[in-house]
GROMACS .gro file of C-alpha atoms in nm:
model
  437
    1MET     CA    1  12.732  15.404  -8.394
    2SER     CA    2  12.500  15.645  -8.211
    3ALA     CA    3  12.590  15.471  -7.885
    4LEU     CA    4  12.957  15.539  -7.955
    5VAL     CA    5  12.878  15.905  -8.011
    6VAL     CA    6  12.694  15.922  -7.679
    7GLY     CA    7  12.982  15.747  -7.505
    8LEU     CA    8  13.230  15.990  -7.658
    9ALA     CA    9  13.023  16.287  -7.543
   10VAL     CA   10  13.016  16.149  -7.186
   11LEU     CA   11  13.392  16.096  -7.187
   12LEU     CA   12  13.459  16.449  -7.308
   13ILE     CA   13  13.290  16.595  -7.000
   14TRP     CA   14  13.601  16.516  -6.792
   15PRO     CA   15  13.865  16.699  -7.004
   16LEU     CA   16  13.624  16.987  -7.069
   17PHE     CA   17  13.566  17.028  -6.696
   18ASN     CA   18  13.942  17.041  -6.637
   19ALA     CA   19  13.986  17.293  -6.918
   20VAL     CA   20  13.720  17.525  -6.774
   21LEU     CA   21  13.863  17.496  -6.421
   22ALA     CA   22  14.218  17.564  -6.542
   23GLY     CA   23  14.100  17.862  -6.746
   24TYR     CA   24  13.916  18.008  -6.449
   25ALA     CA   25  14.219  17.974  -6.220
   26THR     CA   26  14.447  18.131  -6.480
   27THR     CA   27  14.227  18.433  -6.543
   28THR     CA   28  14.172  18.484  -6.169
   29ALA     CA   29  14.547  18.479  -6.104
   30ALA     CA   30  14.607  18.718  -6.394
   31ALA     CA   31  14.346  18.960  -6.262
   32ALA     CA   32  14.501  18.943  -5.915
   33GLY     CA   33  14.842  19.012  -6.065
   34ARG     CA   34  14.714  19.324  -6.240
   35HIS     CA   35  14.553  19.430  -5.914
   36ALA     CA   36  14.885  19.393  -5.729
   37ARG     CA   37  15.084  19.578  -5.996
   38ARG     CA   38  14.856  19.878  -5.954
   39GLY     CA   39  14.969  19.896  -5.593
   40ARG     CA   40  14.632  19.831  -5.432
   41ARG     CA   41  14.642  19.725  -5.069
   42PRO     CA   42  14.387  19.520  -4.873
   43PRO     CA   43  14.110  19.733  -4.725
   44GLU     CA   44  14.180  19.902  -4.394
   45PHE     CA   45  13.922  19.892  -4.116
   46PRO     CA   46  13.862  20.142  -3.835
   47ALA     CA   47  14.063  20.091  -3.517
   48GLY     CA   48  13.767  19.932  -3.342
   49GLN     CA   49  13.719  19.680  -3.623
   50ARG     CA   50  14.079  19.577  -3.690
   51ALA     CA   51  14.105  19.203  -3.695
   52HIS     CA   52  14.450  19.113  -3.830
   53PRO     CA   53  14.636  18.887  -3.584
   54VAL     CA   54  14.880  19.025  -3.329
   55SER     CA   55  14.974  18.672  -3.227
   56TYR     CA   56  15.026  18.350  -3.423
   57TRP     CA   57  15.045  18.007  -3.266
   58ILE     CA   58  15.181  17.754  -3.514
   59VAL     CA   59  15.095  17.402  -3.402
   60ILE     CA   60  15.308  17.112  -3.525
   61PRO     CA   61  15.147  16.774  -3.441
   62CYS     CA   62  15.431  16.531  -3.411
   63LEU     CA   63  15.456  16.152  -3.382
   64ASN     CA   64  15.794  15.991  -3.453
   65GLU     CA   65  15.918  16.276  -3.670
   66GLU     CA   66  16.289  16.267  -3.581
   67ARG     CA   67  16.378  16.274  -3.951
   68VAL     CA   68  16.207  16.604  -4.032
   69VAL     CA   69  16.091  16.789  -3.720
   70ALA     CA   70  16.406  16.997  -3.666
   71ARG     CA   71  16.377  17.147  -4.012
   72THR     CA   72  16.005  17.210  -3.967
   73VAL     CA   73  16.052  17.385  -3.632
   74ALA     CA   74  16.337  17.600  -3.765
   75ALA     CA   75  16.128  17.706  -4.066
   76ALA     CA   76  15.827  17.791  -3.848
   77LEU     CA   77  16.032  17.999  -3.604
   78ALA     CA   78  16.187  18.190  -3.892
   79LEU     CA   79  15.858  18.299  -4.048
   80PRO     CA   80  15.831  18.681  -4.051
   81ALA     CA   81  15.512  18.836  -3.915
   82PRO     CA   82  15.540  19.217  -3.903
   83GLY     CA   83  15.358  19.357  -3.602
   84ALA     CA   84  15.282  19.016  -3.453
   85ARG     CA   85  15.450  18.756  -3.234
   86VAL     CA   86  15.494  18.398  -3.351
   87GLU     CA   87  15.488  18.107  -3.106
   88VAL     CA   88  15.557  17.751  -3.217
   89LEU     CA   89  15.392  17.467  -3.026
   90VAL     CA   90  15.501  17.111  -3.101
   91VAL     CA   91  15.264  16.841  -2.977
   92ASP     CA   92  15.477  16.531  -2.923
   93ASP     CA   93  15.205  16.267  -2.932
   94GLY     CA   94  15.393  15.986  -2.758
   95SER     CA   95  15.691  15.955  -2.993
   96ASP     CA   96  15.916  15.659  -2.914
   97ASP     CA   97  16.197  15.741  -3.159
   98GLY     CA   98  16.452  16.022  -3.134
   99THR     CA   99  16.194  16.301  -3.163
  100PRO     CA  100  16.204  16.405  -2.791
  101ALA     CA  101  16.583  16.432  -2.805
  102VAL     CA  102  16.571  16.639  -3.123
  103LEU     CA  103  16.319  16.878  -2.970
  104ALA     CA  104  16.514  16.901  -2.643
  105GLY     CA  105  16.817  17.009  -2.841
  106ILE     CA  106  16.638  17.311  -2.987
  107GLY     CA  107  16.665  17.598  -2.747
  108HIS     CA  108  16.437  17.886  -2.837
  109GLU     CA  109  16.217  18.109  -2.623
  110ARG     CA  110  15.927  18.089  -2.868
  111LEU     CA  111  15.929  17.712  -2.895
  112HIS     CA  112  15.692  17.518  -2.668
  113VAL     CA  113  15.674  17.139  -2.650
  114LEU     CA  114  15.364  16.960  -2.524
  115ARG     CA  115  15.449  16.598  -2.453
  116ARG     CA  116  15.153  16.358  -2.441
  117GLU     CA  117  15.197  16.018  -2.283
  118PRO     CA  118  14.983  15.704  -2.304
  119PRO     CA  119  14.695  15.648  -2.255
  120VAL     CA  120  14.598  15.993  -2.390
  121ALA     CA  121  14.867  15.988  -2.659
  122ARG     CA  122  14.819  15.843  -3.006
  123GLN     CA  123  14.445  15.900  -3.020
  124GLY     CA  124  14.468  16.063  -3.360
  125LYS     CA  125  14.572  16.398  -3.501
  126GLY     CA  126  14.245  16.560  -3.396
  127ALA     CA  127  14.305  16.475  -3.029
  128ALA     CA  128  14.659  16.615  -3.047
  129LEU     CA  129  14.532  16.939  -3.201
  130ASN     CA  130  14.263  16.970  -2.935
  131ALA     CA  131  14.528  16.938  -2.664
  132ALA     CA  132  14.727  17.215  -2.830
  133TYR     CA  133  14.415  17.431  -2.860
  134GLN     CA  134  14.337  17.395  -2.489
  135LEU     CA  135  14.689  17.501  -2.395
  136ILE     CA  136  14.679  17.798  -2.632
  137ARG     CA  137  14.339  17.901  -2.502
  138GLN     CA  138  14.478  17.903  -2.149
  139ARG     CA  139  14.793  18.099  -2.240
  140VAL     CA  140  14.598  18.360  -2.437
  141ALA     CA  141  14.351  18.407  -2.150
  142GLU     CA  142  14.637  18.451  -1.904
  143ALA     CA  143  14.798  18.711  -2.130
  144GLY     CA  144  14.467  18.895  -2.172
  145THR     CA  145  14.495  18.892  -2.553
  146ASP     CA  146  14.180  18.937  -2.759
  147PRO     CA  147  14.108  18.591  -2.914
  148THR     CA  148  13.989  18.756  -3.234
  149ARG     CA  149  14.347  18.879  -3.282
  150VAL     CA  150  14.505  18.534  -3.233
  151ALA     CA  151  14.546  18.289  -3.523
  152VAL     CA  152  14.613  17.919  -3.469
  153GLY     CA  153  14.792  17.755  -3.761
  154VAL     CA  154  14.863  17.389  -3.831
  155ILE     CA  155  15.177  17.277  -4.010
  156ASP     CA  156  15.250  16.906  -4.026
  157GLY     CA  157  15.579  16.758  -3.909
  158ASP     CA  158  15.715  16.752  -4.264
  159GLY     CA  159  15.589  17.096  -4.366
  160ARG     CA  160  15.742  17.441  -4.396
  161GLY     CA  161  15.586  17.767  -4.504
  162THR     CA  162  15.704  18.013  -4.765
  163ASP     CA  163  15.850  18.337  -4.632
  164ASN     CA  164  15.533  18.533  -4.710
  165LEU     CA  165  15.304  18.283  -4.536
  166LEU     CA  166  15.201  18.485  -4.229
  167VAL     CA  167  15.194  18.813  -4.422
  168GLU     CA  168  14.938  18.671  -4.667
  169VAL     CA  169  14.737  18.502  -4.392
  170GLY     CA  170  14.735  18.827  -4.194
  171ASP     CA  171  14.608  19.020  -4.498
  172ALA     CA  172  14.323  18.770  -4.540
  173LEU     CA  173  14.234  18.798  -4.172
  174ARG     CA  174  14.215  19.178  -4.180
  175GLU     CA  175  13.848  19.138  -4.262
  176PRO     CA  176  13.658  19.077  -3.936
  177ALA     CA  177  13.412  18.837  -4.102
  178VAL     CA  178  13.693  18.599  -4.203
  179GLY     CA  179  13.754  18.337  -3.937
  180ALA     CA  180  13.983  18.089  -4.113
  181VAL     CA  181  14.231  18.073  -4.398
  182GLN     CA  182  14.367  17.784  -4.601
  183VAL     CA  183  14.692  17.832  -4.792
  184ARG     CA  184  14.821  17.656  -5.099
  185VAL     CA  185  15.000  17.323  -5.052
  186ARG     CA  186  15.310  17.228  -5.250
  187ILE     CA  187  15.546  16.930  -5.262
  188HIS     CA  188  15.918  16.975  -5.199
  189ASN     CA  189  16.052  16.628  -5.294
  190ARG     CA  190  15.927  16.663  -5.649
  191ASP     CA  191  16.260  16.540  -5.781
  192ARG     CA  192  16.084  16.203  -5.773
  193LEU     CA  193  15.837  16.155  -6.056
  194LEU     CA  194  15.554  16.050  -5.825
  195GLY     CA  195  15.631  16.357  -5.614
  196MET     CA  196  15.610  16.577  -5.924
  197ALA     CA  197  15.268  16.432  -6.005
  198GLN     CA  198  15.150  16.511  -5.651
  199ASP     CA  199  15.282  16.867  -5.678
  200LEU     CA  200  15.077  16.895  -5.996
  201GLU     CA  201  14.777  16.767  -5.803
  202PHE     CA  202  14.816  17.000  -5.503
  203GLY     CA  203  14.982  17.303  -5.658
  204SER     CA  204  14.764  17.322  -5.971
  205VAL     CA  205  14.447  17.107  -5.961
  206ALA     CA  206  14.357  17.149  -5.593
  207ASP     CA  207  14.467  17.513  -5.608
  208ALA     CA  208  14.231  17.585  -5.898
  209SER     CA  209  13.945  17.411  -5.716
  210GLN     CA  210  14.006  17.617  -5.404
  211VAL     CA  211  14.020  17.940  -5.604
  212LEU     CA  212  13.676  17.856  -5.741
  213ARG     CA  213  13.548  17.757  -5.396
  214ASP     CA  214  13.676  18.085  -5.255
  215ARG     CA  215  13.454  18.262  -5.505
  216VAL     CA  216  13.139  18.075  -5.398
  217GLY     CA  217  13.218  18.071  -5.025
  218SER     CA  218  13.288  17.700  -4.973
  219VAL     CA  219  13.666  17.683  -4.918
  220GLY     CA  220  13.772  17.361  -4.748
  221LEU     CA  221  14.045  17.328  -4.488
  222GLY     CA  222  14.341  17.097  -4.546
  223GLY     CA  223  14.543  16.910  -4.288
  224ASN     CA  224  14.843  17.129  -4.366
  225GLY     CA  225  14.845  17.508  -4.385
  226GLN     CA  226  14.517  17.589  -4.211
  227PHE     CA  227  14.489  17.903  -3.994
  228ILE     CA  228  14.187  17.961  -3.772
  229ARG     CA  229  14.102  18.258  -3.555
  230LEU     CA  230  14.105  18.150  -3.190
  231SER     CA  231  13.765  18.313  -3.140
  232ALA     CA  232  13.621  18.085  -3.411
  233LEU     CA  233  13.765  17.779  -3.237
  234LEU     CA  234  13.626  17.896  -2.903
  235ALA     CA  235  13.278  17.900  -3.058
  236LEU     CA  236  13.313  17.528  -3.135
  237GLY     CA  237  13.372  17.424  -2.773
  238ASP     CA  238  13.648  17.225  -2.604
  239GLN     CA  239  13.720  16.997  -2.900
  240PRO     CA  240  13.706  17.183  -3.234
  241TRP     CA  241  13.883  16.894  -3.409
  242SER     CA  242  13.716  16.555  -3.416
  243GLY     CA  243  13.827  16.194  -3.433
  244CYS     CA  244  13.742  16.180  -3.804
  245LEU     CA  245  14.017  16.037  -4.026
  246VAL     CA  246  14.024  16.371  -4.209
  247GLU     CA  247  13.972  16.602  -3.913
  248ASP     CA  248  14.050  16.906  -4.127
  249LEU     CA  249  13.759  16.837  -4.361
  250GLU     CA  250  13.517  16.805  -4.070
  251LEU     CA  251  13.648  17.122  -3.903
  252GLY     CA  252  13.588  17.314  -4.225
  253LEU     CA  253  13.231  17.185  -4.241
  254ARG     CA  254  13.169  17.281  -3.878
  255LEU     CA  255  13.304  17.631  -3.939
  256HIS     CA  256  13.073  17.679  -4.238
  257LEU     CA  257  12.777  17.562  -4.030
  258ALA     CA  258  12.878  17.815  -3.763
  259ARG     CA  259  12.867  18.088  -4.032
  260VAL     CA  260  13.243  18.143  -4.019
  261ARG     CA  261  13.386  18.265  -4.348
  262VAL     CA  262  13.683  18.066  -4.476
  263ARG     CA  263  13.918  18.217  -4.734
  264TYR     CA  264  14.185  18.068  -4.959
  265VAL     CA  265  14.532  18.217  -5.012
  266TRP     CA  266  14.727  18.098  -5.315
  267ARG     CA  267  15.018  18.343  -5.308
  268ALA     CA  268  15.166  18.168  -5.002
  269ALA     CA  269  15.215  17.798  -4.949
  270VAL     CA  270  15.308  17.525  -4.707
  271VAL     CA  271  15.546  17.277  -4.866
  272GLN     CA  272  15.530  16.912  -4.757
  273GLN     CA  273  15.672  16.573  -4.847
  274ALA     CA  274  15.508  16.359  -5.111
  275VAL     CA  275  15.447  15.991  -5.052
  276VAL     CA  276  15.661  15.833  -5.322
  277ASP     CA  277  15.591  15.468  -5.244
  278ALA     CA  278  15.286  15.341  -5.436
  279ARG     CA  279  15.165  15.110  -5.159
  280ARG     CA  280  15.187  15.381  -4.892
  281LEU     CA  281  15.025  15.629  -5.127
  282LEU     CA  282  14.729  15.394  -5.175
  283ARG     CA  283  14.700  15.362  -4.797
  284GLN     CA  284  14.706  15.741  -4.758
  285ARG     CA  285  14.437  15.794  -5.022
  286THR     CA  286  14.222  15.519  -4.869
  287ARG     CA  287  14.238  15.699  -4.534
  288TRP     CA  288  14.132  16.023  -4.703
  289ALA     CA  289  13.843  15.850  -4.878
  290GLN     CA  290  13.728  15.683  -4.557
  291GLY     CA  291  13.739  16.018  -4.377
  292ASN     CA  292  13.535  16.168  -4.659
  293LEU     CA  293  13.282  15.888  -4.613
  294GLN     CA  294  13.262  15.964  -4.240
  295CYS     CA  295  13.173  16.325  -4.321
  296LEU     CA  296  12.881  16.242  -4.552
  297PRO     CA  297  12.622  16.282  -4.270
  298TYR     CA  298  12.704  16.654  -4.273
  299LEU     CA  299  12.518  16.681  -4.603
  300GLY     CA  300  12.186  16.674  -4.421
  301ARG     CA  301  12.296  16.944  -4.178
  302LEU     CA  302  12.430  17.159  -4.460
  303PHE     CA  303  12.108  17.119  -4.654
  304GLY     CA  304  11.903  17.225  -4.352
  305ALA     CA  305  12.126  17.523  -4.269
  306ARG     CA  306  11.935  17.827  -4.389
  307GLN     CA  307  12.240  18.053  -4.355
  308ILE     CA  308  12.427  17.864  -4.630
  309PRO     CA  309  12.341  17.987  -4.984
  310ASN     CA  310  12.219  17.727  -5.231
  311HIS     CA  311  12.519  17.761  -5.464
  312THR     CA  312  12.754  17.712  -5.168
  313PHE     CA  313  12.568  17.399  -5.060
  314VAL     CA  314  12.580  17.258  -5.413
  315GLU     CA  315  12.957  17.307  -5.433
  316MET     CA  316  13.018  17.155  -5.088
  317ALA     CA  317  12.792  16.863  -5.170
  318TYR     CA  318  12.983  16.805  -5.493
  319TYR     CA  319  13.312  16.805  -5.301
  320LEU     CA  320  13.183  16.542  -5.057
  321LEU     CA  321  13.016  16.325  -5.318
  322ALA     CA  322  13.262  16.357  -5.606
  323PRO     CA  323  13.483  16.058  -5.508
  324TRP     CA  324  13.180  15.832  -5.498
  325PHE     CA  325  13.032  15.965  -5.820
  326ASN     CA  326  13.370  15.913  -5.986
  327ALA     CA  327  13.401  15.556  -5.860
  328LEU     CA  328  13.051  15.461  -5.971
  329GLY     CA  329  13.075  15.663  -6.291
  330ALA     CA  330  13.397  15.489  -6.394
  331ILE     CA  331  13.225  15.152  -6.366
  332VAL     CA  332  12.915  15.267  -6.554
  333VAL     CA  333  13.105  15.442  -6.833
  334GLY     CA  334  13.356  15.158  -6.859
  335GLY     CA  335  13.078  14.903  -6.883
  336PHE     CA  336  12.891  15.112  -7.139
  337TRP     CA  337  13.196  15.142  -7.361
  338THR     CA  338  13.280  14.775  -7.329
  339VAL     CA  339  12.932  14.664  -7.438
  340THR     CA  340  12.917  14.926  -7.714
  341THR     CA  341  13.259  14.831  -7.850
  342ILE     CA  342  13.174  14.460  -7.856
  343ARG     CA  343  12.849  14.527  -8.041
  344ALA     CA  344  13.016  14.758  -8.292
  345ALA     CA  345  13.296  14.509  -8.354
  346ASN     CA  346  13.059  14.214  -8.394
  347GLY     CA  347  12.828  14.411  -8.618
  348GLY     CA  348  13.112  14.490  -8.854
  349ALA     CA  349  12.904  14.758  -9.020
  350VAL     CA  350  13.168  15.008  -9.117
  351LEU     CA  351  13.494  14.924  -8.943
  352SER     CA  352  13.659  14.599  -8.847
  353GLY     CA  353  13.661  14.491  -8.484
  354GLY     CA  354  14.033  14.566  -8.451
  355VAL     CA  355  13.992  14.919  -8.586
  356VAL     CA  356  13.698  14.988  -8.355
  357LEU     CA  357  13.897  14.862  -8.057
  358GLY     CA  358  14.193  15.077  -8.157
  359ILE     CA  359  13.976  15.386  -8.183
  360VAL     CA  360  13.823  15.320  -7.842
  361VAL     CA  361  14.164  15.270  -7.679
  362ALA     CA  362  14.297  15.588  -7.841
  363ILE     CA  363  13.998  15.788  -7.718
  364TRP     CA  364  14.029  15.657  -7.365
  365LEU     CA  365  14.403  15.726  -7.352
  366SER     CA  366  14.351  16.079  -7.483
  367VAL     CA  367  14.078  16.152  -7.230
  368MET     CA  368  14.294  16.022  -6.946
  369VAL     CA  369  14.619  16.192  -7.049
  370LEU     CA  370  14.510  16.532  -7.183
  371PRO     CA  371  14.393  16.683  -6.849
  372GLY     CA  372  14.725  16.598  -6.684
  373LEU     CA  373  14.918  16.761  -6.968
  374LEU     CA  374  14.692  17.066  -6.944
  375TRP     CA  375  14.768  17.103  -6.572
  376ALA     CA  376  15.136  17.050  -6.645
  377VAL     CA  377  15.143  17.349  -6.879
  378LEU     CA  378  14.948  17.557  -6.626
  379HIS     CA  379  15.194  17.453  -6.353
  380ARG     CA  380  15.485  17.577  -6.560
  381PHE     CA  381  15.306  17.896  -6.662
  382ARG     CA  382  15.199  17.999  -6.310
  383LEU     CA  383  15.465  17.860  -6.075
  384ARG     CA  384  15.774  17.869  -6.297
  385ASP     CA  385  15.990  17.660  -6.062
  386GLU     CA  386  16.009  17.339  -6.269
  387ALA     CA  387  16.115  17.273  -6.626
  388LEU     CA  388  15.832  17.213  -6.870
  389SER     CA  389  15.967  16.864  -6.942
  390ARG     CA  390  15.940  16.771  -6.572
  391CYS     CA  391  15.589  16.911  -6.556
  392LEU     CA  392  15.483  16.711  -6.863
  393LEU     CA  393  15.628  16.391  -6.718
  394GLY     CA  394  15.430  16.456  -6.402
  395GLY     CA  395  15.123  16.513  -6.618
  396LEU     CA  396  15.168  16.172  -6.777
  397VAL     CA  397  15.180  16.013  -6.429
  398TYR     CA  398  14.878  16.211  -6.306
  399PRO     CA  399  14.623  15.958  -6.444
  400ALA     CA  400  14.780  15.697  -6.215
  401LEU     CA  401  14.681  15.914  -5.917
  402LEU     CA  402  14.324  15.924  -6.050
  403LEU     CA  403  14.319  15.547  -6.085
  404LEU     CA  404  14.462  15.516  -5.735
  405GLY     CA  405  14.179  15.736  -5.613
  406LEU     CA  406  13.917  15.505  -5.763
  407VAL     CA  407  14.076  15.201  -5.600
  408SER     CA  408  14.112  15.376  -5.265
  409THR     CA  409  13.744  15.477  -5.269
  410TRP     CA  410  13.629  15.117  -5.285
  411ARG     CA  411  13.888  15.013  -5.025
  412ALA     CA  412  13.753  15.287  -4.798
  413VAL     CA  413  13.400  15.150  -4.830
  414ALA     CA  414  13.524  14.803  -4.734
  415ARG     CA  415  13.710  14.940  -4.431
  416GLN     CA  416  13.415  15.149  -4.316
  417VAL     CA  417  13.169  14.861  -4.349
  418SER     CA  418  13.401  14.624  -4.161
  419GLY     CA  419  13.450  14.878  -3.880
  420ARG     CA  420  13.825  14.926  -3.930
  421ARG     CA  421  13.942  15.270  -3.815
  422GLY     CA  422  14.309  15.232  -3.719
  423TRP     CA  423  14.594  15.359  -3.937
  424ALA     CA  424  14.971  15.321  -3.937
  425LYS     CA  425  15.169  15.643  -3.963
  426THR     CA  426  15.320  15.731  -4.302
  427GLU     CA  427  15.697  15.706  -4.285
  428ARG     CA  428  15.895  16.020  -4.363
  429ILE     CA  429  16.201  16.059  -4.584
  430PRO     CA  430  16.510  16.183  -4.390
  431GLU     CA  431  16.601  16.550  -4.436
  432ALA     CA  432  16.907  16.758  -4.354
  433VAL     CA  433  16.885  16.947  -4.023
  434PRO     CA  434  16.938  17.322  -4.065
  435GLU     CA  435  17.106  17.550  -3.813
  436LEU     CA  436  16.859  17.748  -3.604
  437THR     CA  437  16.919  18.122  -3.603
   0.00000   0.00000   0.00000
């Protein structure tokens, strides 16, 4: 029976961790709300130290995005940025569908299209972003604009920012020490249950984690909704983005090593499509896990970097190692409970084997389901754009995403060991094309 008590204590760590994280995010948001209601503005800096952007370049990497790219471009061009100019650069990375025709049909002075042809095309998202960066660097130099006042943003082909996106990013970049900003990510096709679960994951769980990481100085960049000062990219050379399968994760690590401060903005968001096919979702998560595995060598560099505080290193190390700890921990804990349950049932000391098994199943189900329901309530409380019933249904599906993550971690190990690096593009869901104004 003592073994069962130990096993129960180990299991409770997971829901307790989620409860603490959710509580922290909620209190932080409440404090920020009180701050805003009192009319406080971000700090102003002397004229010689002003760092808010006067120019935004929004990069949209694009490969066979005919179904969604028109809407994405229209949304990017429409983003307000008081006191700054917004340029939109679409990198057509060798599309062979109707994407070139769609882009050719959009006539706008602030839209630029960089067409890449084989053999340089289709070398990965990182290569496409590097090509965009090199063009932006050239244009900014020709215009004589201070690179510290230029922000390069990345919005995927299926993404669109909220109206306050550039205003919030600009406020975060007022501080000269801040070199990059990551904004919240949401899901717009959350009418599908699997999409709702992913909105719960991005809009609540990942958001709370980033709020905490912002506090300790270890914010990570995502593939969608990242904004980097051009001067920070210049410090990283000709190719700031790498060929890693999660190039955004590696860029964030490189920026931290270069002593560039990265902030997180949760009041604005980039909204993207969810993957609502289970097989494609598993493939996506396996790619993320394999990219995470490719970034593990950075742990040594982070550990040896004297400029990174110990608490920041610990948090970044946890972020890199968590998928692997979870995968191994699930096996260890599952094996422990299996052996303990069998022994308790065979011993028949107090309860029958069936009762013991029922208790174990009930405990496991509670531990798996309760965190998702907790995040569902938080989602409704903070975002208020979905009915509580929808949020709770998404919370019930959330454990399936966790299970998918465990499976994808082991698939990623198999792919990495076998030397497989190639990936098929995730297919988009068609969207209505808006009129460009």
